[in-house]
PDB file of C-alpha atoms in Angstrom:
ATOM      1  CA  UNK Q 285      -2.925 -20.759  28.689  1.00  0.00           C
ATOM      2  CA  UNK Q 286      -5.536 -22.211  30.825  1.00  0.00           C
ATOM      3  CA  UNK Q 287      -6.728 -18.675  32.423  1.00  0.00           C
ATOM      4  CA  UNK Q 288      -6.952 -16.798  28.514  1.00  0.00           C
ATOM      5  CA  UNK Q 289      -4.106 -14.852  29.414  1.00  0.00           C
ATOM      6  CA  UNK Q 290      -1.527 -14.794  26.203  1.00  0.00           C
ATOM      7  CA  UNK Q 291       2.268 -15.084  26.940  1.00  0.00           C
ATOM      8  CA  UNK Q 292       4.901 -13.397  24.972  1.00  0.00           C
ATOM      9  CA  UNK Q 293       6.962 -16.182  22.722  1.00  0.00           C
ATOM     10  CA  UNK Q 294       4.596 -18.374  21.521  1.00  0.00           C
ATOM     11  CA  UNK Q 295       3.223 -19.022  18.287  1.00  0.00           C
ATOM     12  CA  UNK Q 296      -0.032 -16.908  17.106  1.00  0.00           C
ATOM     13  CA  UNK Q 297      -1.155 -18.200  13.907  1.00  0.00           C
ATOM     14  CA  UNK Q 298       0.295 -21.316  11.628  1.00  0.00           C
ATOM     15  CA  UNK Q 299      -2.177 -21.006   8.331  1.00  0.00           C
ATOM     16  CA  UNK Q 300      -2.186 -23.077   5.676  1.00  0.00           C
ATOM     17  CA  UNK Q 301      -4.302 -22.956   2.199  1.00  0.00           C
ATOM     18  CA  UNK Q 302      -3.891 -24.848  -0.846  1.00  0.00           C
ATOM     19  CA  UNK Q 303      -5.673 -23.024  -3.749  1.00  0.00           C
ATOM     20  CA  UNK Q 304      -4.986 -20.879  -6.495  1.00  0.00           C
ATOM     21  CA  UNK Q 305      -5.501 -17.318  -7.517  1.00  0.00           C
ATOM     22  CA  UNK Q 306      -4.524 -15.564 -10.484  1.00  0.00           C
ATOM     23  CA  UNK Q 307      -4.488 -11.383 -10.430  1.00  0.00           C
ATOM     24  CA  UNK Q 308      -4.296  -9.174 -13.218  1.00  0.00           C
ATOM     25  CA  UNK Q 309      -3.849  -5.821 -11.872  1.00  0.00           C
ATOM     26  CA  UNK Q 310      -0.549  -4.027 -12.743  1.00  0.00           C
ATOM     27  CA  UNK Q 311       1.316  -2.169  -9.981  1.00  0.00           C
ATOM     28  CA  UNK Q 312      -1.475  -2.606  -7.424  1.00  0.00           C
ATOM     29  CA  UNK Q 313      -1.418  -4.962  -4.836  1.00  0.00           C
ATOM     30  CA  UNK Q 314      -3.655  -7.643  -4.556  1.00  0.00           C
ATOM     31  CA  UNK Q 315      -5.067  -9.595  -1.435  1.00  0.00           C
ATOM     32  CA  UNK Q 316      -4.750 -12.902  -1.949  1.00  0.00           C
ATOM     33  CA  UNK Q 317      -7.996 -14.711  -0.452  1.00  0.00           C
ATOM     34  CA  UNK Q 318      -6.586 -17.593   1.003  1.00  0.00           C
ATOM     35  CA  UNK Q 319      -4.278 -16.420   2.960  1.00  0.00           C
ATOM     36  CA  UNK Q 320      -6.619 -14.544   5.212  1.00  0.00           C
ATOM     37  CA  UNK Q 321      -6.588 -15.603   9.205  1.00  0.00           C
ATOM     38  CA  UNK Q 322      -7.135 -14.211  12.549  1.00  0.00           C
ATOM     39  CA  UNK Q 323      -4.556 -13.459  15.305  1.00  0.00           C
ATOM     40  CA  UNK Q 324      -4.190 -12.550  18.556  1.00  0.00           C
ATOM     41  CA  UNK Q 325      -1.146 -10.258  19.781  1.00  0.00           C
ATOM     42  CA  UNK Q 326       0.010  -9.529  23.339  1.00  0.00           C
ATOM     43  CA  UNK Q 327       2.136  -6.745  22.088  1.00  0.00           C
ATOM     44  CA  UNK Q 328       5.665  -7.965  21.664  1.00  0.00           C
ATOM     45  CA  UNK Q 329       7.653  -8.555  18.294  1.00  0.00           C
ATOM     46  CA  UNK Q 330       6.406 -10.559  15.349  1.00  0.00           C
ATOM     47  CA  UNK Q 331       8.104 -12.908  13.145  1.00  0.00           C
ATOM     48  CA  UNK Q 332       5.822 -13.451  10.063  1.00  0.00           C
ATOM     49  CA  UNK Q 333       7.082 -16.103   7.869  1.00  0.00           C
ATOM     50  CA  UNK Q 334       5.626 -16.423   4.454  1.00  0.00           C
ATOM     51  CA  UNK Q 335       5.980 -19.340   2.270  1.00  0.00           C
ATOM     52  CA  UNK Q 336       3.964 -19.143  -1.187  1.00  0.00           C
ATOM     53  CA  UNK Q 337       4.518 -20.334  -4.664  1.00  0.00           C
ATOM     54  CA  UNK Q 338       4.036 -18.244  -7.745  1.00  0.00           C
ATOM     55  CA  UNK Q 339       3.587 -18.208 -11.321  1.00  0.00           C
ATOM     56  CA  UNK Q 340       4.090 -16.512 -14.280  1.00  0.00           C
ATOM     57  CA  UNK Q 341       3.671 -17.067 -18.096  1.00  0.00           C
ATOM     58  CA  UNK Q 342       6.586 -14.511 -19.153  1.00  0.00           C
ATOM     59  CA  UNK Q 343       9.266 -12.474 -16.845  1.00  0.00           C
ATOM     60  CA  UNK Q 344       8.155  -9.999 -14.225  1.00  0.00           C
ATOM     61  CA  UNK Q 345       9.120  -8.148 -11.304  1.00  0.00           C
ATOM     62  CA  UNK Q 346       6.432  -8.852  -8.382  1.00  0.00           C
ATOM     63  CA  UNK Q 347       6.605  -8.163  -4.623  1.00  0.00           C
ATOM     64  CA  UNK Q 348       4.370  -9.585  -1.464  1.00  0.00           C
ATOM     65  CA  UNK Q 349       4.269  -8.058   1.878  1.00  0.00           C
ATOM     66  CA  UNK Q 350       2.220  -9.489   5.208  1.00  0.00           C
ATOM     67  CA  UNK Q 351      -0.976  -7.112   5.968  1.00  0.00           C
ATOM     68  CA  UNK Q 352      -2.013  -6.321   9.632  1.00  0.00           C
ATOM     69  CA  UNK Q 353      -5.821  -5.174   9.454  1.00  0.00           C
ATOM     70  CA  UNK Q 354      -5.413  -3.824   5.919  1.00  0.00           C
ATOM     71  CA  UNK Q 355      -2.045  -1.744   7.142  1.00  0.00           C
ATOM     72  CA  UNK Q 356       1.126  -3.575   5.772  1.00  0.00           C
ATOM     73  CA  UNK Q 357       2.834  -4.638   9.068  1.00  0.00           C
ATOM     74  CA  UNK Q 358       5.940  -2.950   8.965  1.00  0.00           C
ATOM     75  CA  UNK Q 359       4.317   0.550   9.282  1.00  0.00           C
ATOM     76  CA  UNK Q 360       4.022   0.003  13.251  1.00  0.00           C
ATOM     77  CA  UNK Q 361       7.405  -0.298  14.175  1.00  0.00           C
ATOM     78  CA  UNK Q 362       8.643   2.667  11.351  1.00  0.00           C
ATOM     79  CA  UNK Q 363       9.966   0.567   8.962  1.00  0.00           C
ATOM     80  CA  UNK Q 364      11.102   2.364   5.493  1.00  0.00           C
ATOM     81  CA  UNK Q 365       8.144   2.162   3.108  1.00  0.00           C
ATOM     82  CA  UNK Q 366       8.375   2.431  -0.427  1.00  0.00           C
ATOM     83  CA  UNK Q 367       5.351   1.788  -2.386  1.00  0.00           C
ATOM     84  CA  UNK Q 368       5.962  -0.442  -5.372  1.00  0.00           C
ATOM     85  CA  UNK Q 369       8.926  -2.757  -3.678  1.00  0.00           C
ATOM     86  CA  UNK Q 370       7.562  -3.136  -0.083  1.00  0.00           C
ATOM     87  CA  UNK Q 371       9.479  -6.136   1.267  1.00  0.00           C
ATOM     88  CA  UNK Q 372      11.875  -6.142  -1.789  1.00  0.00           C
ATOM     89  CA  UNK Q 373      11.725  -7.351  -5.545  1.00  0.00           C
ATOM     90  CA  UNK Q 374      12.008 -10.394  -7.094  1.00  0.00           C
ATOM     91  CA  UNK Q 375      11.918 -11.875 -10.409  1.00  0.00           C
ATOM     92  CA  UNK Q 376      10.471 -14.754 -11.998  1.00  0.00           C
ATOM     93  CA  UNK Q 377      11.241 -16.247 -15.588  1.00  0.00           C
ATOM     94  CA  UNK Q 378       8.551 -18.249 -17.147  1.00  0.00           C
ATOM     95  CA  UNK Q 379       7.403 -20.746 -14.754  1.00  0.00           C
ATOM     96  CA  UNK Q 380       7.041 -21.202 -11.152  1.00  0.00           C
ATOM     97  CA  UNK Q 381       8.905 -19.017  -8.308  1.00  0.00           C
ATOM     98  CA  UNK Q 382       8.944 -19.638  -4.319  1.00  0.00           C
ATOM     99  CA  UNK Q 383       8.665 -16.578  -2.611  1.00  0.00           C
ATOM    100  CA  UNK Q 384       9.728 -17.271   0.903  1.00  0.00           C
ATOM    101  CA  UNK Q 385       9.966 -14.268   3.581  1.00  0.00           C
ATOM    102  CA  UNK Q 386      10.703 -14.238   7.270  1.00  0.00           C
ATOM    103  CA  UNK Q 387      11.025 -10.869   8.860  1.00  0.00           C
ATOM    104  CA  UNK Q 388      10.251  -9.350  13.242  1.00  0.00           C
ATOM    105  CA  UNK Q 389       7.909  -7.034  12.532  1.00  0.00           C
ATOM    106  CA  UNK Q 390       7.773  -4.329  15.803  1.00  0.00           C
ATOM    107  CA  UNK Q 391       5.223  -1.836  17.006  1.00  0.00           C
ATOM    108  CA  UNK Q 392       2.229  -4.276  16.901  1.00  0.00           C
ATOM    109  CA  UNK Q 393       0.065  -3.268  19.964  1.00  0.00           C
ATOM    110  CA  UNK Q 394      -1.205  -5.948  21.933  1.00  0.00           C
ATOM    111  CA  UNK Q 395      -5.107  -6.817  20.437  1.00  0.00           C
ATOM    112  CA  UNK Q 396      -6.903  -8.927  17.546  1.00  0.00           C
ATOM    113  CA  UNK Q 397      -5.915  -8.947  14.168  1.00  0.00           C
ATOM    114  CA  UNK Q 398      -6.490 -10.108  11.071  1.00  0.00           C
ATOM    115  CA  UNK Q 399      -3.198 -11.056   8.555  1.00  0.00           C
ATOM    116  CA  UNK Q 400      -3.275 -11.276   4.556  1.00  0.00           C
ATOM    117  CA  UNK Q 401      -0.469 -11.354   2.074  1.00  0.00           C
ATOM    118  CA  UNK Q 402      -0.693  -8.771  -0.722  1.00  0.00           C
ATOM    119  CA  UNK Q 403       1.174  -9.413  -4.153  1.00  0.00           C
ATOM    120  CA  UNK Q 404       1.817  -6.718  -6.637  1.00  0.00           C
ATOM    121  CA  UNK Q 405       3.083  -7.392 -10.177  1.00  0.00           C
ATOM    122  CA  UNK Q 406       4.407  -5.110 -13.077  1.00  0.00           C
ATOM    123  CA  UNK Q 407       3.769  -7.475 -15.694  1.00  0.00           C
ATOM    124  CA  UNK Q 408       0.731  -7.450 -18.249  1.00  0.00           C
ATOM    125  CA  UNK Q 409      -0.476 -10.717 -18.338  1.00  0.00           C
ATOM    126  CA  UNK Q 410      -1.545 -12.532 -14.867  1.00  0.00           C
ATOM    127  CA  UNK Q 411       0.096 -14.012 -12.327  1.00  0.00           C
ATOM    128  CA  UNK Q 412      -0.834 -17.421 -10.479  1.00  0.00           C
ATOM    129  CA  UNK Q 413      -0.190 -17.672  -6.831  1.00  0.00           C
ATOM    130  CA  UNK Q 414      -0.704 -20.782  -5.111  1.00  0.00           C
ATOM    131  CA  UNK Q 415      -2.408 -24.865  -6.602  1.00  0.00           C
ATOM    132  CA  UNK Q 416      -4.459 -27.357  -4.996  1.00  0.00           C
ATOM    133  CA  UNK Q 417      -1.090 -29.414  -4.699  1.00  0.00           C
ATOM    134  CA  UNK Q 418       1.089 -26.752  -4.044  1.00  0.00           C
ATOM    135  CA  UNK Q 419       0.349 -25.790  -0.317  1.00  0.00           C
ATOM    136  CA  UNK Q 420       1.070 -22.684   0.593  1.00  0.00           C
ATOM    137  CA  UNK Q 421       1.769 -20.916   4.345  1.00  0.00           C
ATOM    138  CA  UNK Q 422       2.033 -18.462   7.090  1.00  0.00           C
ATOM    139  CA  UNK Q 423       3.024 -18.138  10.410  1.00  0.00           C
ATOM    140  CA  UNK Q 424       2.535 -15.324  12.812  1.00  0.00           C
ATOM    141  CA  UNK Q 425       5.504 -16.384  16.008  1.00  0.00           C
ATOM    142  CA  UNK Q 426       5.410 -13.522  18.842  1.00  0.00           C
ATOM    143  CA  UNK Q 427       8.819 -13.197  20.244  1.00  0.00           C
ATOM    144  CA  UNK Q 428      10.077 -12.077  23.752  1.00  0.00           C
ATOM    145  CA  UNK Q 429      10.283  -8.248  23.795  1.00  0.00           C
ATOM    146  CA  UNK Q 430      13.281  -7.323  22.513  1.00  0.00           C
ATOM    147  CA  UNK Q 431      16.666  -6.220  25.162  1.00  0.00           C
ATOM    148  CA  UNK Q 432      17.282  -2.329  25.382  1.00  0.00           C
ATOM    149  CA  UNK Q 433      19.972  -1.101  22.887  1.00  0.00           C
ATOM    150  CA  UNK Q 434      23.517  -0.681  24.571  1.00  0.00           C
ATOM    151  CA  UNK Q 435      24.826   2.370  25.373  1.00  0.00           C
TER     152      UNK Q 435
END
């Protein structure tokens, strides 16, 4: 908007990176650098959509979940957490695995934020996310507040 002023259902953020990064770490999660960006929230719902490509050398179990200023974003609206499978589990054979998630995260307080995608893996040998021809993305869409629950 011309005046600064930020209006409930538009879009926030659309980031795009096209590197790799490969993480070792077992059962920790692991920021992955290029999906790092800045956003601006005037408090209403937030559909994060995550699009990312991953790969592995043998079969694991790995999970990724969308970080608001370090916090993963579904602890502002109450969501369930559970520490190892955050926004679910998934599998990969040898080879390469999309890992697509859309989700309205709620809670957020209106203000500035910075978003990053954490993966955690349960395999020993590393994991690849992301390749210079394999663009990878995120989106940050702020939705009208949500309508009361009926009675």
């Amino acid at each position: 908007r011309v005046d600064g002023t930020l209006e409930k259902g538009e879009v926030r953020v659309q980031h795009s990176w096209a590197t790799n990064f490969s993480f070792t770490e077992v059962l920790t999660f692991v920021t992955i650098p290029g999906s790092i960006v800045g956003f601006e929230s005037a408090g209403g719902p937030l559909l994060i959509n995550v699009d990312m490509s991953l790969f592995a050398s043998v079969a694991q179990t790995f999970n990724c979940r969308p970080m608001i200023d370090g916090v993963w974003a579904g602890v502002f609206g109450g969501y369930p957490y559970v520490d190892r499978w955050t926004e679910g589990l998934t599998a990969t054979q040898y080879g390469w695995v999309n890992w697509s998630k859309s989700r309205v995260y709620t809670g957020v307080p209106a203000g500035h934020y910075t978003l990053s995608i954490q993966c955690l893996k349960d395999g020993n040998v590393s994991m690849m996310v992301g390749h210079p021809i394999v663009p990878q993305s995120v989106s940050v869409l702020e939705m009208h507040s949500m309508a009361p629950p009926l009675p």
